[in-house]
mmCIF file of N, CA, C and O in Angstrom:
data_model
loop_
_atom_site.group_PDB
_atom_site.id
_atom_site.type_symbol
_atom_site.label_atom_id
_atom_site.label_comp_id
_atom_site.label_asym_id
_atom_site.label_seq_id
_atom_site.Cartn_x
_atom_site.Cartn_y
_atom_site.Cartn_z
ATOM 1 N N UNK I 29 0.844 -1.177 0.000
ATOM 2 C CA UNK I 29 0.000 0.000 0.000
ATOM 3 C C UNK I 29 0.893 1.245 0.000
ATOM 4 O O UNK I 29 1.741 1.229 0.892
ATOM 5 N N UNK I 30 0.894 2.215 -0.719
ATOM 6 C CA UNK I 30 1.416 3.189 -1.331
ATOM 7 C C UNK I 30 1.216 4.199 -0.231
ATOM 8 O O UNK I 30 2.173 4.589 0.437
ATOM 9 N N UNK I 31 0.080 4.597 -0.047
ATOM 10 C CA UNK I 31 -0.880 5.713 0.166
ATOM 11 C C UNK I 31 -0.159 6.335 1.992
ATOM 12 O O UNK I 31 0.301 5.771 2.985
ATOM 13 N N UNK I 32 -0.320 7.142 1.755
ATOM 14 C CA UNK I 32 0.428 7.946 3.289
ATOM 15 C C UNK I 32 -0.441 9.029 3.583
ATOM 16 O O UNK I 32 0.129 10.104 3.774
ATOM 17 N N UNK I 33 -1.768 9.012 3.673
ATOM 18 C CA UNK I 33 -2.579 9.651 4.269
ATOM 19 C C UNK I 33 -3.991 8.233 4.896
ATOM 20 O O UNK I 33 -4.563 7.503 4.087
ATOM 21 N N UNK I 34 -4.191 8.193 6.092
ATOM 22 C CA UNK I 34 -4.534 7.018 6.415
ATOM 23 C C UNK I 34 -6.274 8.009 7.028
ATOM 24 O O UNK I 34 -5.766 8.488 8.042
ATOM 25 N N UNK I 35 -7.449 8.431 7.058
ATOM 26 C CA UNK I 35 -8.287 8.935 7.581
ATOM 27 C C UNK I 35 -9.374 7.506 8.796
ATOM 28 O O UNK I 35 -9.685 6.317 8.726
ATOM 29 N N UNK I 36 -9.500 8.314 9.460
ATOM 30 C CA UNK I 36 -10.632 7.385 10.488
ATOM 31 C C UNK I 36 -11.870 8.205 10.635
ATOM 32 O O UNK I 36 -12.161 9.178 11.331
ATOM 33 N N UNK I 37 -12.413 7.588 9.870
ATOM 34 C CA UNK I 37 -13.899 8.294 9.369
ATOM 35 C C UNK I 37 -14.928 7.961 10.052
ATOM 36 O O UNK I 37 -14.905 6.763 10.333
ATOM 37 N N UNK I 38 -15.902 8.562 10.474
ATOM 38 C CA UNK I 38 -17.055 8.037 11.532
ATOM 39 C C UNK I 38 -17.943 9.151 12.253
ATOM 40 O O UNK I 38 -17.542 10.307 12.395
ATOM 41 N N UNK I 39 -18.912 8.797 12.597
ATOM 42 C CA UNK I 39 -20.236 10.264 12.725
ATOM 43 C C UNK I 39 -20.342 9.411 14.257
ATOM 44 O O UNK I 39 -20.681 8.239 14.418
ATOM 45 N N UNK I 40 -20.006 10.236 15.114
ATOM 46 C CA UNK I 40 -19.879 10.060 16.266
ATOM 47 C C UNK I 40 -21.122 10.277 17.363
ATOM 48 O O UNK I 40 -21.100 9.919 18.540
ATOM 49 N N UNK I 41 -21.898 10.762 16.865
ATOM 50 C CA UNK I 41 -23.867 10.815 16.897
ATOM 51 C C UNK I 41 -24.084 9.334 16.503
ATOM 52 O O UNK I 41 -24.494 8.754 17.508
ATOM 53 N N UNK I 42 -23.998 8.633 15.644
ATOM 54 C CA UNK I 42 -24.368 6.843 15.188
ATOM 55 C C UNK I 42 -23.893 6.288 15.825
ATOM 56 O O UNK I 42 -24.134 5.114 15.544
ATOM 57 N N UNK I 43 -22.938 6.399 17.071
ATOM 58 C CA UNK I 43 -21.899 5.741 17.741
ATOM 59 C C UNK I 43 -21.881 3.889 17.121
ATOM 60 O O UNK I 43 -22.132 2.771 17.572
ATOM 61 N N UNK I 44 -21.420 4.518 15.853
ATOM 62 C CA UNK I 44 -20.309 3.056 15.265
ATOM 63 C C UNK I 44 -19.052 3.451 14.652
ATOM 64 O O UNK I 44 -18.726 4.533 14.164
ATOM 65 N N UNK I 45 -18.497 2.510 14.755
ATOM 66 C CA UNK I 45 -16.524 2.398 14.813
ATOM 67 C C UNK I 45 -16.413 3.076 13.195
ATOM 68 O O UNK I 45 -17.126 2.880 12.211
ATOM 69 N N UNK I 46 -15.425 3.789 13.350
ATOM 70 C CA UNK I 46 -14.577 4.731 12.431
ATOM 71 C C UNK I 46 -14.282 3.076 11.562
ATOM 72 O O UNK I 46 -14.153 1.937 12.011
ATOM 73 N N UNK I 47 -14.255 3.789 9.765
ATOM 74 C CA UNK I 47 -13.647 3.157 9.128
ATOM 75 C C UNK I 47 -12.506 3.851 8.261
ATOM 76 O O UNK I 47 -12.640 4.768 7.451
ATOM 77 N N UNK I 48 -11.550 3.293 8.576
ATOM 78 C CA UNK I 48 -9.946 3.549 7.934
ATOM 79 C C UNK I 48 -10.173 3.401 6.190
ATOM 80 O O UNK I 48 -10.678 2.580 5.424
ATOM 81 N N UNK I 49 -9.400 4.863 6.081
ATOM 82 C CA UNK I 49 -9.454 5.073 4.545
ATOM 83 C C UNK I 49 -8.429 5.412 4.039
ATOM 84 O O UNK I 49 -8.293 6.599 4.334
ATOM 85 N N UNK I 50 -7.569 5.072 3.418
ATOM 86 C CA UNK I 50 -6.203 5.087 2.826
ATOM 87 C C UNK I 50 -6.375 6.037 1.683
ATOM 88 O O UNK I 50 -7.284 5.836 0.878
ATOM 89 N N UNK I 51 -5.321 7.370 1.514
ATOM 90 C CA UNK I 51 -4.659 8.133 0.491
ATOM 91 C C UNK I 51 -3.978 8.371 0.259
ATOM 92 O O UNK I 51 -2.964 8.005 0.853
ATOM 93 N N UNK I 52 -3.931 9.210 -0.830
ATOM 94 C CA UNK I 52 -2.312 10.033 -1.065
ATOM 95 C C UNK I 52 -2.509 11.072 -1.305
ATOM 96 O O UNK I 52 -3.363 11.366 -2.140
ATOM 97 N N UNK I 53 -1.755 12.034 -0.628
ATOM 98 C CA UNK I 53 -1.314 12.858 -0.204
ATOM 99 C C UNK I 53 -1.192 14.077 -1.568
ATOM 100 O O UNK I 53 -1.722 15.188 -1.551
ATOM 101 N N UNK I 54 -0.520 13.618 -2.468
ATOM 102 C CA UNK I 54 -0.367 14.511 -3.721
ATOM 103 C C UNK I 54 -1.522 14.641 -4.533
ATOM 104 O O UNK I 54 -1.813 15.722 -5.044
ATOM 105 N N UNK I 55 -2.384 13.338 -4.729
ATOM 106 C CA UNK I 55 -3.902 13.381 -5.369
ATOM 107 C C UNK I 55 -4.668 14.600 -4.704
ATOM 108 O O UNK I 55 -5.301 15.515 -5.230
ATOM 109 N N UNK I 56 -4.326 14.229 -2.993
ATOM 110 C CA UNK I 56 -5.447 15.115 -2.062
ATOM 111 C C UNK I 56 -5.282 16.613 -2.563
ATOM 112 O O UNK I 56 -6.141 17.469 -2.774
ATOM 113 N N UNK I 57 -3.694 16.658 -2.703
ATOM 114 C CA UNK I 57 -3.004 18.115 -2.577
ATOM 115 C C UNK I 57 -3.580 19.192 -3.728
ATOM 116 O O UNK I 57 -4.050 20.330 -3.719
ATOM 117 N N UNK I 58 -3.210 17.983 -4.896
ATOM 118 C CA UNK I 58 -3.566 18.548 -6.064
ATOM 119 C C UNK I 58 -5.307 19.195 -6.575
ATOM 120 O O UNK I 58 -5.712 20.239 -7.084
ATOM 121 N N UNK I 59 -6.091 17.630 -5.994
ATOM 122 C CA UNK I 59 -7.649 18.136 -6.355
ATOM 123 C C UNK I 59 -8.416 18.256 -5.082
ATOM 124 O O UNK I 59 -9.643 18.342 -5.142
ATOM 125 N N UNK I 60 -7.836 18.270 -4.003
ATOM 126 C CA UNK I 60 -8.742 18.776 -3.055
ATOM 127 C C UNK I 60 -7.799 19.008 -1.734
ATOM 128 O O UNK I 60 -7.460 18.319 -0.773
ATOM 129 N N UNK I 61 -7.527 20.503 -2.249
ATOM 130 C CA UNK I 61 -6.612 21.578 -1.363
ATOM 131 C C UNK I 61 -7.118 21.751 -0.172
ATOM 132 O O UNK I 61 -6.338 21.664 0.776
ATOM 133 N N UNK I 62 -8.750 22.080 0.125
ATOM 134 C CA UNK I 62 -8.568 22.341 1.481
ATOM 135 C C UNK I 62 -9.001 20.889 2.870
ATOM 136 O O UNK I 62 -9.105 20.931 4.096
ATOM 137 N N UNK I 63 -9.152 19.693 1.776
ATOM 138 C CA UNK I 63 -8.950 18.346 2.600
ATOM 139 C C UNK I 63 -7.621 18.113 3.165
ATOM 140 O O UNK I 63 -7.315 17.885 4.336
ATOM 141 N N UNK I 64 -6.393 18.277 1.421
ATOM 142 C CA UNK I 64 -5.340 18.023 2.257
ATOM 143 C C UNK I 64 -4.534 18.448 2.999
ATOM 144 O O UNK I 64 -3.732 17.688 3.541
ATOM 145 N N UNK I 65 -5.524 20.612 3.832
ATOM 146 C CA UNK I 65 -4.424 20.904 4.264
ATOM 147 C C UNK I 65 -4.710 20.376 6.233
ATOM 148 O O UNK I 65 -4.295 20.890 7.272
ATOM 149 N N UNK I 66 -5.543 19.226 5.984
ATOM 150 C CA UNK I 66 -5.533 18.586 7.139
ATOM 151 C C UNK I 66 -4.265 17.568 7.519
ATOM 152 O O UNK I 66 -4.043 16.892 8.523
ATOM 153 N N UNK I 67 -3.587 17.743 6.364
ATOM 154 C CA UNK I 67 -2.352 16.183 6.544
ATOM 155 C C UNK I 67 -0.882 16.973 6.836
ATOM 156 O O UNK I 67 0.156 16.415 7.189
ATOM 157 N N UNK I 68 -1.037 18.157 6.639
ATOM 158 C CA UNK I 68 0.269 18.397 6.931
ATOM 159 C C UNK I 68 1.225 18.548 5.864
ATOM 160 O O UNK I 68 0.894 18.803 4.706
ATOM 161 N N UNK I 69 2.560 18.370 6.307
ATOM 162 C CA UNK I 69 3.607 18.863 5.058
ATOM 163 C C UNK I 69 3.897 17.608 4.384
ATOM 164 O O UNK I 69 3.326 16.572 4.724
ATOM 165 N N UNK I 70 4.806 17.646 3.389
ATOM 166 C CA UNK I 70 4.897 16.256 2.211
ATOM 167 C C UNK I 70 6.255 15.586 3.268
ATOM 168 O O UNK I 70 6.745 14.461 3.159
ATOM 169 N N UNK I 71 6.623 16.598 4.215
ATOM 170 C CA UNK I 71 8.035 15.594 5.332
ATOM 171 C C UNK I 71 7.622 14.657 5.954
ATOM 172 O O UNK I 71 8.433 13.793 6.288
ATOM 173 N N UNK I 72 6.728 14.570 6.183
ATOM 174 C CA UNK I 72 5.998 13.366 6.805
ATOM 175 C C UNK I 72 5.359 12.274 6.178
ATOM 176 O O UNK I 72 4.377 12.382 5.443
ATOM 177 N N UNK I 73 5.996 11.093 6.512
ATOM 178 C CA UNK I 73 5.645 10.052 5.810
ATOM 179 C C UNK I 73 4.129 9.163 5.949
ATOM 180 O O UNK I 73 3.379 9.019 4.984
ATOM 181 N N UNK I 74 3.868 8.658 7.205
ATOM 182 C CA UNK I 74 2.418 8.412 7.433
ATOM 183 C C UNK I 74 1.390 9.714 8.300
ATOM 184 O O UNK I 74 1.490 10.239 9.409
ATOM 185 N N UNK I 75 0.873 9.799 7.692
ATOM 186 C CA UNK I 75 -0.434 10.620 8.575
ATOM 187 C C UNK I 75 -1.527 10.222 8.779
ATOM 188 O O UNK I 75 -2.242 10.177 7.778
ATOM 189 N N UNK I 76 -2.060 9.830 9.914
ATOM 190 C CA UNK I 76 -3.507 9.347 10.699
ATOM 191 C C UNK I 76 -4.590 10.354 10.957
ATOM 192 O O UNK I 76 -4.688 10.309 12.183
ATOM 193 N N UNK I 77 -5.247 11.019 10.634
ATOM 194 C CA UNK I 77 -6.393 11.959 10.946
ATOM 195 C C UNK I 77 -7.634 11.125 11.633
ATOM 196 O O UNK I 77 -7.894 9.933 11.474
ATOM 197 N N UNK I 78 -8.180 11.890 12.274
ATOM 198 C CA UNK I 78 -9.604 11.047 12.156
ATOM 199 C C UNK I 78 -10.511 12.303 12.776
ATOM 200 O O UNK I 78 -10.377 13.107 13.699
ATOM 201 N N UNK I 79 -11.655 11.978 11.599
ATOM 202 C CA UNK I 79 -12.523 12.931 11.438
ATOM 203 C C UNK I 79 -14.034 12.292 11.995
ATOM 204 O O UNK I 79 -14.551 11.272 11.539
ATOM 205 N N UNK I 80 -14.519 13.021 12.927
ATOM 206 C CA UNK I 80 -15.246 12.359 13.639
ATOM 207 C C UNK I 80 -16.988 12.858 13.752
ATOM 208 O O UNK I 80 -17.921 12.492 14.467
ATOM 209 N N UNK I 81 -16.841 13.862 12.664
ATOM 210 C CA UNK I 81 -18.465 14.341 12.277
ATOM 211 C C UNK I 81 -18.781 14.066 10.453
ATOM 212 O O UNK I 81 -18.951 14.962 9.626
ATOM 213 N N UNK I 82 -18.787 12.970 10.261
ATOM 214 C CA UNK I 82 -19.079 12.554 8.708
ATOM 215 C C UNK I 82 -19.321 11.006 8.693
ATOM 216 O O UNK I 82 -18.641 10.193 9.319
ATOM 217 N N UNK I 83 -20.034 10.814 8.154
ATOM 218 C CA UNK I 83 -20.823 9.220 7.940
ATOM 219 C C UNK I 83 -19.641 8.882 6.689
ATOM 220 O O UNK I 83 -19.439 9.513 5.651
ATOM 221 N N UNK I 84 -19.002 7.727 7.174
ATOM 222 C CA UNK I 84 -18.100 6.623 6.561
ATOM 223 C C UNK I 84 -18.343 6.684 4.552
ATOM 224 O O UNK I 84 -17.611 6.997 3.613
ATOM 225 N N UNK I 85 -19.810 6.180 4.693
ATOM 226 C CA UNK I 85 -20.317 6.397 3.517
ATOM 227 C C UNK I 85 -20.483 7.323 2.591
ATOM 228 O O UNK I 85 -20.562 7.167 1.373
ATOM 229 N N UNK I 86 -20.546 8.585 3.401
ATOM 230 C CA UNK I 86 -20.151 10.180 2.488
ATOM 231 C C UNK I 86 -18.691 10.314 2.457
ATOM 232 O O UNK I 86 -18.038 10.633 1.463
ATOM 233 N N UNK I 87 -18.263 10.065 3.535
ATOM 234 C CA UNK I 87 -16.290 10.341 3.123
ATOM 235 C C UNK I 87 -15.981 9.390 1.688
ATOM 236 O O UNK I 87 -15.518 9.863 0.650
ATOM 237 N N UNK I 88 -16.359 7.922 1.904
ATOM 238 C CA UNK I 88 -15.934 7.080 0.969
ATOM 239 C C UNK I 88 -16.518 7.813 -0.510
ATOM 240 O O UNK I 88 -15.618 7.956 -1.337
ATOM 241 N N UNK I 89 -17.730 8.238 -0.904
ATOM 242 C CA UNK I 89 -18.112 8.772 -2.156
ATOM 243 C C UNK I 89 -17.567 10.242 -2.291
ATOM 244 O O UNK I 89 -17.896 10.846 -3.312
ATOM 245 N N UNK I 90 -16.578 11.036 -1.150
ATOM 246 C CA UNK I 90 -15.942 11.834 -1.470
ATOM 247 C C UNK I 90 -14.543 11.563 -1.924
ATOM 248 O O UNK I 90 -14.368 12.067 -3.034
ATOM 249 N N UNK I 91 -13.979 11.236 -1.681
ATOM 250 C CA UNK I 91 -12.493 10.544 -1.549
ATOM 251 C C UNK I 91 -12.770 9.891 -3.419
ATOM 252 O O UNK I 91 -12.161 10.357 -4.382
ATOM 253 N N UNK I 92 -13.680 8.904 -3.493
ATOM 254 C CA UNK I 92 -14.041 8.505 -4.527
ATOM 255 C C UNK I 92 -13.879 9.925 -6.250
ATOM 256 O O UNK I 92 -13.257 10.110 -7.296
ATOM 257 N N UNK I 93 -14.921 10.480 -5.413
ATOM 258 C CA UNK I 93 -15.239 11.547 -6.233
ATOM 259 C C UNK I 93 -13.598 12.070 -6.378
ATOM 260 O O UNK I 93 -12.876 11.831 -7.346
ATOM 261 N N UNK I 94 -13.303 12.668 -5.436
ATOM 262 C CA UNK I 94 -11.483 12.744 -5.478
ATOM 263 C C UNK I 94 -10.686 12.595 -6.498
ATOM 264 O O UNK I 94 -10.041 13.383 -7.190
ATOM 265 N N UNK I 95 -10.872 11.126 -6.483
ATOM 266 C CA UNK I 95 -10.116 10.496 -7.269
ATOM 267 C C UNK I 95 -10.250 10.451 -8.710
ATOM 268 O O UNK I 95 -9.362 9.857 -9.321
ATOM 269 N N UNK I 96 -11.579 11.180 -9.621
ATOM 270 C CA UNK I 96 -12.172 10.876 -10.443
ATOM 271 C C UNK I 96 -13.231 10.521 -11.207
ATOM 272 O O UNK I 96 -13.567 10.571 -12.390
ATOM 273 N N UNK I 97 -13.784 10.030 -9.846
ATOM 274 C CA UNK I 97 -14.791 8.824 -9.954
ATOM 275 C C UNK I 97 -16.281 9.717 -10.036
ATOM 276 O O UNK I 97 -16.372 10.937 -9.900
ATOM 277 N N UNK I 98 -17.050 9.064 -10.214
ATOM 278 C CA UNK I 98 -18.292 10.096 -10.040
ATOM 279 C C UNK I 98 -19.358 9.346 -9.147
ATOM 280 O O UNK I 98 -19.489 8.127 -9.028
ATOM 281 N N UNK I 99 -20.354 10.716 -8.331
ATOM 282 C CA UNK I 99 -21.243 10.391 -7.627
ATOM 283 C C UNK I 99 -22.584 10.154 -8.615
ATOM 284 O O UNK I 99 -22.816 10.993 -9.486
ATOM 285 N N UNK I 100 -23.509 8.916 -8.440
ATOM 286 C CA UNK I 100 -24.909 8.842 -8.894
ATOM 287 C C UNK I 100 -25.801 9.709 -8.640
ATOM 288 O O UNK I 100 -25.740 9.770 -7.412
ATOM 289 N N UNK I 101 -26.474 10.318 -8.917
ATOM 290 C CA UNK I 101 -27.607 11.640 -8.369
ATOM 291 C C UNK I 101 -28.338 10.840 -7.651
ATOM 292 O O UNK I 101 -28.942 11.369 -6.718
ATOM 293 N N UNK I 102 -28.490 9.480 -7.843
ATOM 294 C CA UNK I 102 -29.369 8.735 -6.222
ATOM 295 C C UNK I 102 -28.830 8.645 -4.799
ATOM 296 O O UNK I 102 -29.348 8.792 -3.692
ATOM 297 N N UNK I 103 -27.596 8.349 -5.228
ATOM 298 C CA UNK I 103 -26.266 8.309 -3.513
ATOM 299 C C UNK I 103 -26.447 9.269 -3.651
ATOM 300 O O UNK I 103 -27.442 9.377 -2.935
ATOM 301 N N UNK I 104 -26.225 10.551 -4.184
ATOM 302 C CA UNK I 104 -26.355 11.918 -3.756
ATOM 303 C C UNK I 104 -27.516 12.031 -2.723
ATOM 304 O O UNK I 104 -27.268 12.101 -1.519
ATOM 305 N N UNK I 105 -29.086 12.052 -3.328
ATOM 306 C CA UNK I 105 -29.930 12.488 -2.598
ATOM 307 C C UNK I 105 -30.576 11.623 -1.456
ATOM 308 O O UNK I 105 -31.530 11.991 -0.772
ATOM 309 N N UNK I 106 -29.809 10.212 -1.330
ATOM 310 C CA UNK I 106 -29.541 9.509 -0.084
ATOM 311 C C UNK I 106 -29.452 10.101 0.876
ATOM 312 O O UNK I 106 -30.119 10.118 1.910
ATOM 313 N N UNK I 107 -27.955 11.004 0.300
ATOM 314 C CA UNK I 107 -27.481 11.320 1.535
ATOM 315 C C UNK I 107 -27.413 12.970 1.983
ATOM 316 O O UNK I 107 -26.623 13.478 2.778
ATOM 317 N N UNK I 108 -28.256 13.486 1.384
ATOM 318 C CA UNK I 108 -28.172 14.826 1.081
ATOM 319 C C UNK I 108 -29.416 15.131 2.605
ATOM 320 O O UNK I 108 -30.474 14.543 2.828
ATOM 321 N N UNK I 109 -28.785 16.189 3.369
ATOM 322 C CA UNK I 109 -29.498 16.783 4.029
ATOM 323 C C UNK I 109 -30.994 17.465 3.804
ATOM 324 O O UNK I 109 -31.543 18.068 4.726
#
């Protein structure tokens, strides 16, 4: 595993266990500046965050989205406030 941004994702209102989400750091840097200025500088090799007001399932279709990928307009309004 490559990736040196490690997140612990979890909505702490649902009280269920954080799920670990593996990145990188330069993807984050590049397309989503103000996520990665949670990780710190590029001197550091692993970084652990954990973010503790977001449902597992919205981080994962963000991170996703991140990467390229695209959201369905149905997961959208799933999860849409």
């Amino acid at each position: 595993n490559t990736a040196d941004v490690h997140v612990d994702a979890g909505d702490e209102a649902a009280a269920s266990s954080p799920v670990t989400f593996h990145a990188h750091r330069l993807i984050l840097k590049t397309c989503a500046p103000m996520l990665a200025s949670l990780f710190g500088s590029d001197d550091e090799e692993i970084v652990k965050v954990s973010i503790n007001d977001v449902k597992p399932a919205i981080f994962h279709h963000m991170l996703h989205y991140v990467y390229g990928g695209s959201v369905e307009e149905g997961e959208l309004n799933t999860h849409a406030k």
